[in-house]
Amino acid sequence: MSKRPALFKFSRFSRKQRMVLNWWTKDSPVKHKNGIIAEGAIRSGKTIAMSLSFVIWAMATFSHQNFAMCGKTIASFRRNVLFWLKLMLRSRGYRLKEHRAENYIEVIDHSGNINFFYIFGGKDEGSQDLIQGITLAGVFFDEVALMPESFVNQATGRCSVKGSTFWFNCNPGNPGHWFKQNWIDHVAELNLLYLHFTMDDNLSLAEEIKERYRAMYTGVFFKRYILGLWVAAEGTIYRLFADDPEIFVIDSAPVLQDIAFISIGFDYGGNGSAHAGVCNAVLQGYKEVVTVEELYTKDELTPAQLEDEFLKFVRTCTEKYPGKLVDIRVDSAEQVLRRGFQAKLLENGIYMDVNNARKGPINDRIEFFSALQSLHRYKIMRHCKHLQEAFRDAVWAKERETDDRLDDGSTNIDSLDACEYSLEPYFGDILDLARR
């Protein structure tokens, strides 16, 4: 009979990863610690080591106890952590019984010992309510810096079983972040083990892959995600674009057969801001994004006049790129205007839904275009002057404890919003393929 193949092929663990795996064992000089913080660069091997060690520790230390494993959302935790964790545990001989409806997993070791691991999402202030009432013997937070402090405080407060510990893992953010100020800066008095990771602590990462990630980021994102530093966001946001816009500007539009699809984003003006529309073309294979058309006006327009401008813009895009328009995303703040746009298109024989923009975190949108520009996968037509100016002039707000794009009317945020709305549903796919 042939041998069953291993479910997960382990690479050699680095010194930092071995510290994560062994800190709680009986011969460890730091086994008395109340928990562990592993923070630093992306792709540095933190999550693999932390999630595996958390479960092995729980199974070696407790029986019939509850544990919490937390991500920004349950879906992101399942995708980024649990998928790989289940493979690793099965490869090490553990049996798993997953209860998806209740969001928990039973883990059973070779001796029949069993513990229960509940999955929670810490996406907003209301998330703390979901974890109330449970008694825990330990909690693991993946990407803790993305969670609200109230959720983390509620979860750690549920760890009342003797010998319970806290496990935190994250990438750096603003030095004024609550987790940096209240936990990392107080590791000694909180009796926590603190480990800083770089990409060199992940021995499974080839040098060419490290170089690819280094090329993806500039400015504050490079300092945080690659160097693993807690630094403030300061100055120009899109440094590469601001320093040399000409490397991104093109005079000839992409040919029709090279375009996978086009998508339109629209941001409403008012109170001094502009109405802005942007049409982005995504090339075949999602290898490049090209801004091909823009609309920008600060005129005081009635809803009917704005509908006419919107219709003209959509017609311009569909006439230049026939059969390529797949999505229209508009600011969700004004539903009456959105419905008016929808009706205007239908009246004129354009059967395309006008959808609400997702309007995810602004910094996720900034990171997307910063990465595209760093990878030289973004271009913009020369006639789209307003968006060029917007990328060039965008700056971080000064002296903030959070990362905020300056939005005081001194720069063109409207074109940036419209540009981001048009591609937000495709961020993940575009970046995944652009990295290859």
mmCIF file of N, CA and C in Angstrom, residues 329-388:
data_model
loop_
_atom_site.group_PDB
_atom_site.id
_atom_site.type_symbol
_atom_site.label_atom_id
_atom_site.label_comp_id
_atom_site.label_asym_id
_atom_site.label_seq_id
_atom_site.Cartn_x
_atom_site.Cartn_y
_atom_site.Cartn_z
ATOM 1 N N ARG A 329 -19.801 52.384 -10.384
ATOM 2 C CA ARG A 329 -19.861 52.514 -8.923
ATOM 3 C C ARG A 329 -19.931 53.992 -8.555
ATOM 4 N N VAL A 330 -20.938 54.359 -7.773
ATOM 5 C CA VAL A 330 -21.103 55.764 -7.392
ATOM 6 C C VAL A 330 -21.159 55.872 -5.875
ATOM 7 N N ASP A 331 -20.858 57.057 -5.398
ATOM 8 C CA ASP A 331 -20.878 57.339 -3.963
ATOM 9 C C ASP A 331 -22.231 56.933 -3.373
ATOM 10 N N SER A 332 -22.196 56.100 -2.345
ATOM 11 C CA SER A 332 -23.437 55.576 -1.758
ATOM 12 C C SER A 332 -24.130 56.578 -0.845
ATOM 13 N N ALA A 333 -23.520 57.749 -0.638
ATOM 14 C CA ALA A 333 -24.083 58.721 0.308
ATOM 15 C C ALA A 333 -25.367 59.363 -0.201
ATOM 16 N N GLU A 334 -25.562 59.376 -1.517
ATOM 17 C CA GLU A 334 -26.721 60.073 -2.095
ATOM 18 C C GLU A 334 -27.544 59.098 -2.936
ATOM 19 N N GLN A 335 -28.476 58.407 -2.294
ATOM 20 C CA GLN A 335 -29.254 57.387 -2.994
ATOM 21 C C GLN A 335 -30.230 57.982 -4.006
ATOM 22 N N VAL A 336 -30.726 59.185 -3.743
ATOM 23 C CA VAL A 336 -31.632 59.823 -4.707
ATOM 24 C C VAL A 336 -30.897 60.087 -6.017
ATOM 25 N N LEU A 337 -29.669 60.585 -5.923
ATOM 26 C CA LEU A 337 -28.878 60.838 -7.130
ATOM 27 C C LEU A 337 -28.541 59.533 -7.840
ATOM 28 N N ARG A 338 -28.217 58.501 -7.067
ATOM 29 C CA ARG A 338 -27.899 57.211 -7.697
ATOM 30 C C ARG A 338 -29.094 56.690 -8.491
ATOM 31 N N ARG A 339 -30.273 56.770 -7.897
ATOM 32 C CA ARG A 339 -31.473 56.301 -8.608
ATOM 33 C C ARG A 339 -31.752 57.165 -9.844
ATOM 34 N N GLY A 340 -31.460 58.466 -9.736
ATOM 35 C CA GLY A 340 -31.620 59.337 -10.899
ATOM 36 C C GLY A 340 -30.667 58.958 -12.020
ATOM 37 N N PHE A 341 -29.421 58.626 -11.669
ATOM 38 C CA PHE A 341 -28.447 58.169 -12.668
ATOM 39 C C PHE A 341 -28.941 56.886 -13.344
ATOM 40 N N GLN A 342 -29.459 55.973 -12.515
ATOM 41 C CA GLN A 342 -29.936 54.702 -13.057
ATOM 42 C C GLN A 342 -31.075 54.927 -14.053
ATOM 43 N N ALA A 343 -32.025 55.768 -13.657
ATOM 44 C CA ALA A 343 -33.165 56.043 -14.540
ATOM 45 C C ALA A 343 -32.715 56.718 -15.832
ATOM 46 N N LYS A 344 -31.744 57.617 -15.738
ATOM 47 C CA LYS A 344 -31.256 58.335 -16.920
ATOM 48 C C LYS A 344 -30.634 57.372 -17.928
ATOM 49 N N LEU A 345 -29.877 56.417 -17.437
ATOM 50 C CA LEU A 345 -29.280 55.434 -18.348
ATOM 51 C C LEU A 345 -30.354 54.597 -19.022
ATOM 52 N N LEU A 346 -31.336 54.129 -18.248
ATOM 53 C CA LEU A 346 -32.393 53.286 -18.812
ATOM 54 C C LEU A 346 -33.204 54.044 -19.860
ATOM 55 N N GLU A 347 -33.500 55.316 -19.570
ATOM 56 C CA GLU A 347 -34.254 56.142 -20.529
ATOM 57 C C GLU A 347 -33.524 56.266 -21.861
ATOM 58 N N ASN A 348 -32.209 56.155 -21.821
ATOM 59 C CA ASN A 348 -31.402 56.347 -23.024
ATOM 60 C C ASN A 348 -30.819 55.040 -23.557
ATOM 61 N N GLY A 349 -31.434 53.930 -23.153
ATOM 62 C CA GLY A 349 -31.078 52.642 -23.733
ATOM 63 C C GLY A 349 -29.763 52.060 -23.270
ATOM 64 N N ILE A 350 -29.271 52.515 -22.133
ATOM 65 C CA ILE A 350 -28.035 51.945 -21.580
ATOM 66 C C ILE A 350 -28.425 51.070 -20.390
ATOM 67 N N TYR A 351 -28.375 49.766 -20.587
ATOM 68 C CA TYR A 351 -28.876 48.827 -19.580
ATOM 69 C C TYR A 351 -27.714 48.327 -18.717
ATOM 70 N N MET A 352 -27.317 49.201 -17.814
ATOM 71 C CA MET A 352 -26.194 48.916 -16.922
ATOM 72 C C MET A 352 -26.580 49.361 -15.520
ATOM 73 N N ASP A 353 -26.390 48.484 -14.540
ATOM 74 C CA ASP A 353 -26.700 48.846 -13.156
ATOM 75 C C ASP A 353 -25.759 49.935 -12.660
ATOM 76 N N VAL A 354 -26.314 50.863 -11.902
ATOM 77 C CA VAL A 354 -25.512 51.871 -11.205
ATOM 78 C C VAL A 354 -25.434 51.422 -9.749
ATOM 79 N N ASN A 355 -24.284 50.918 -9.350
ATOM 80 C CA ASN A 355 -24.120 50.280 -8.042
ATOM 81 C C ASN A 355 -23.515 51.228 -7.014
ATOM 82 N N ASN A 356 -23.797 50.957 -5.750
ATOM 83 C CA ASN A 356 -23.148 51.696 -4.672
ATOM 84 C C ASN A 356 -21.664 51.357 -4.619
ATOM 85 N N ALA A 357 -20.840 52.364 -4.418
ATOM 86 C CA ALA A 357 -19.417 52.115 -4.171
ATOM 87 C C ALA A 357 -19.263 51.373 -2.850
ATOM 88 N N ARG A 358 -18.243 50.542 -2.766
ATOM 89 C CA ARG A 358 -18.012 49.804 -1.522
ATOM 90 C C ARG A 358 -17.547 50.723 -0.396
ATOM 91 N N LYS A 359 -16.738 51.710 -0.744
ATOM 92 C CA LYS A 359 -16.230 52.686 0.231
ATOM 93 C C LYS A 359 -15.581 51.988 1.431
ATOM 94 N N GLY A 360 -14.644 51.085 1.131
ATOM 95 C CA GLY A 360 -13.870 50.452 2.190
ATOM 96 C C GLY A 360 -12.905 51.445 2.810
ATOM 97 N N PRO A 361 -12.089 50.993 3.768
ATOM 98 C CA PRO A 361 -11.138 51.901 4.417
ATOM 99 C C PRO A 361 -10.293 52.648 3.392
ATOM 100 N N ILE A 362 -10.168 53.952 3.577
ATOM 101 C CA ILE A 362 -9.430 54.772 2.619
ATOM 102 C C ILE A 362 -7.995 54.282 2.475
ATOM 103 N N ASN A 363 -7.388 53.851 3.566
ATOM 104 C CA ASN A 363 -5.992 53.429 3.475
ATOM 105 C C ASN A 363 -5.819 52.153 2.667
ATOM 106 N N ASP A 364 -6.839 51.293 2.614
ATOM 107 C CA ASP A 364 -6.774 50.130 1.729
ATOM 108 C C ASP A 364 -6.765 50.589 0.275
ATOM 109 N N ARG A 365 -7.539 51.623 -0.011
ATOM 110 C CA ARG A 365 -7.592 52.157 -1.372
ATOM 111 C C ARG A 365 -6.276 52.835 -1.740
ATOM 112 N N ILE A 366 -5.706 53.563 -0.790
ATOM 113 C CA ILE A 366 -4.405 54.200 -1.015
ATOM 114 C C ILE A 366 -3.336 53.142 -1.254
ATOM 115 N N GLU A 367 -3.353 52.108 -0.429
ATOM 116 C CA GLU A 367 -2.340 51.055 -0.547
ATOM 117 C C GLU A 367 -2.410 50.372 -1.908
ATOM 118 N N PHE A 368 -3.626 50.180 -2.429
ATOM 119 C CA PHE A 368 -3.785 49.535 -3.730
ATOM 120 C C PHE A 368 -3.091 50.328 -4.829
ATOM 121 N N PHE A 369 -3.392 51.623 -4.927
ATOM 122 C CA PHE A 369 -2.795 52.416 -6.004
ATOM 123 C C PHE A 369 -1.310 52.668 -5.764
ATOM 124 N N SER A 370 -0.900 52.764 -4.515
ATOM 125 C CA SER A 370 0.523 52.896 -4.221
ATOM 126 C C SER A 370 1.285 51.661 -4.685
ATOM 127 N N ALA A 371 0.704 50.477 -4.430
ATOM 128 C CA ALA A 371 1.347 49.232 -4.860
ATOM 129 C C ALA A 371 1.379 49.125 -6.380
ATOM 130 N N LEU A 372 0.269 49.459 -7.045
ATOM 131 C CA LEU A 372 0.238 49.406 -8.513
ATOM 132 C C LEU A 372 1.300 50.311 -9.118
ATOM 133 N N GLN A 373 1.436 51.503 -8.565
ATOM 134 C CA GLN A 373 2.432 52.439 -9.087
ATOM 135 C C GLN A 373 3.847 51.951 -8.803
ATOM 136 N N SER A 374 4.073 51.363 -7.644
ATOM 137 C CA SER A 374 5.401 50.836 -7.320
ATOM 138 C C SER A 374 5.784 49.696 -8.251
ATOM 139 N N LEU A 375 4.794 48.901 -8.652
ATOM 140 C CA LEU A 375 5.038 47.790 -9.570
ATOM 141 C C LEU A 375 5.034 48.233 -11.035
ATOM 142 N N HIS A 376 4.794 49.537 -11.272
ATOM 143 C CA HIS A 376 4.700 50.095 -12.623
ATOM 144 C C HIS A 376 3.618 49.386 -13.436
ATOM 145 N N ARG A 377 2.496 49.116 -12.764
ATOM 146 C CA ARG A 377 1.343 48.493 -13.414
ATOM 147 C C ARG A 377 0.182 49.477 -13.560
ATOM 148 N N TYR A 378 0.481 50.755 -13.418
ATOM 149 C CA TYR A 378 -0.562 51.778 -13.556
ATOM 150 C C TYR A 378 -0.129 52.821 -14.572
ATOM 151 N N LYS A 379 -1.059 53.194 -15.469
ATOM 152 C CA LYS A 379 -0.831 54.265 -16.442
ATOM 153 C C LYS A 379 -2.061 55.172 -16.462
ATOM 154 N N ILE A 380 -1.869 56.383 -16.970
ATOM 155 C CA ILE A 380 -2.972 57.335 -17.062
ATOM 156 C C ILE A 380 -2.831 58.133 -18.349
ATOM 157 N N MET A 381 -3.938 58.317 -19.059
ATOM 158 C CA MET A 381 -3.918 59.084 -20.303
ATOM 159 C C MET A 381 -3.605 60.553 -20.011
ATOM 160 N N ARG A 382 -2.847 61.161 -20.901
ATOM 161 C CA ARG A 382 -2.370 62.527 -20.675
ATOM 162 C C ARG A 382 -3.514 63.531 -20.485
ATOM 163 N N HIS A 383 -4.638 63.295 -21.141
ATOM 164 C CA HIS A 383 -5.723 64.276 -21.039
ATOM 165 C C HIS A 383 -6.457 64.215 -19.696
ATOM 166 N N CYS A 384 -6.173 63.220 -18.873
ATOM 167 C CA CYS A 384 -6.822 63.113 -17.551
ATOM 168 C C CYS A 384 -6.032 63.947 -16.540
ATOM 169 N N LYS A 385 -6.052 65.253 -16.744
ATOM 170 C CA LYS A 385 -5.201 66.176 -15.975
ATOM 171 C C LYS A 385 -5.589 66.259 -14.500
ATOM 172 N N HIS A 386 -6.870 66.198 -14.220
ATOM 173 C CA HIS A 386 -7.310 66.387 -12.832
ATOM 174 C C HIS A 386 -6.871 65.223 -11.945
ATOM 175 N N LEU A 387 -6.961 64.011 -12.453
ATOM 176 C CA LEU A 387 -6.522 62.865 -11.653
ATOM 177 C C LEU A 387 -5.007 62.859 -11.501
ATOM 178 N N GLN A 388 -4.285 63.272 -12.535
ATOM 179 C CA GLN A 388 -2.827 63.396 -12.392
ATOM 180 C C GLN A 388 -2.483 64.359 -11.261
#
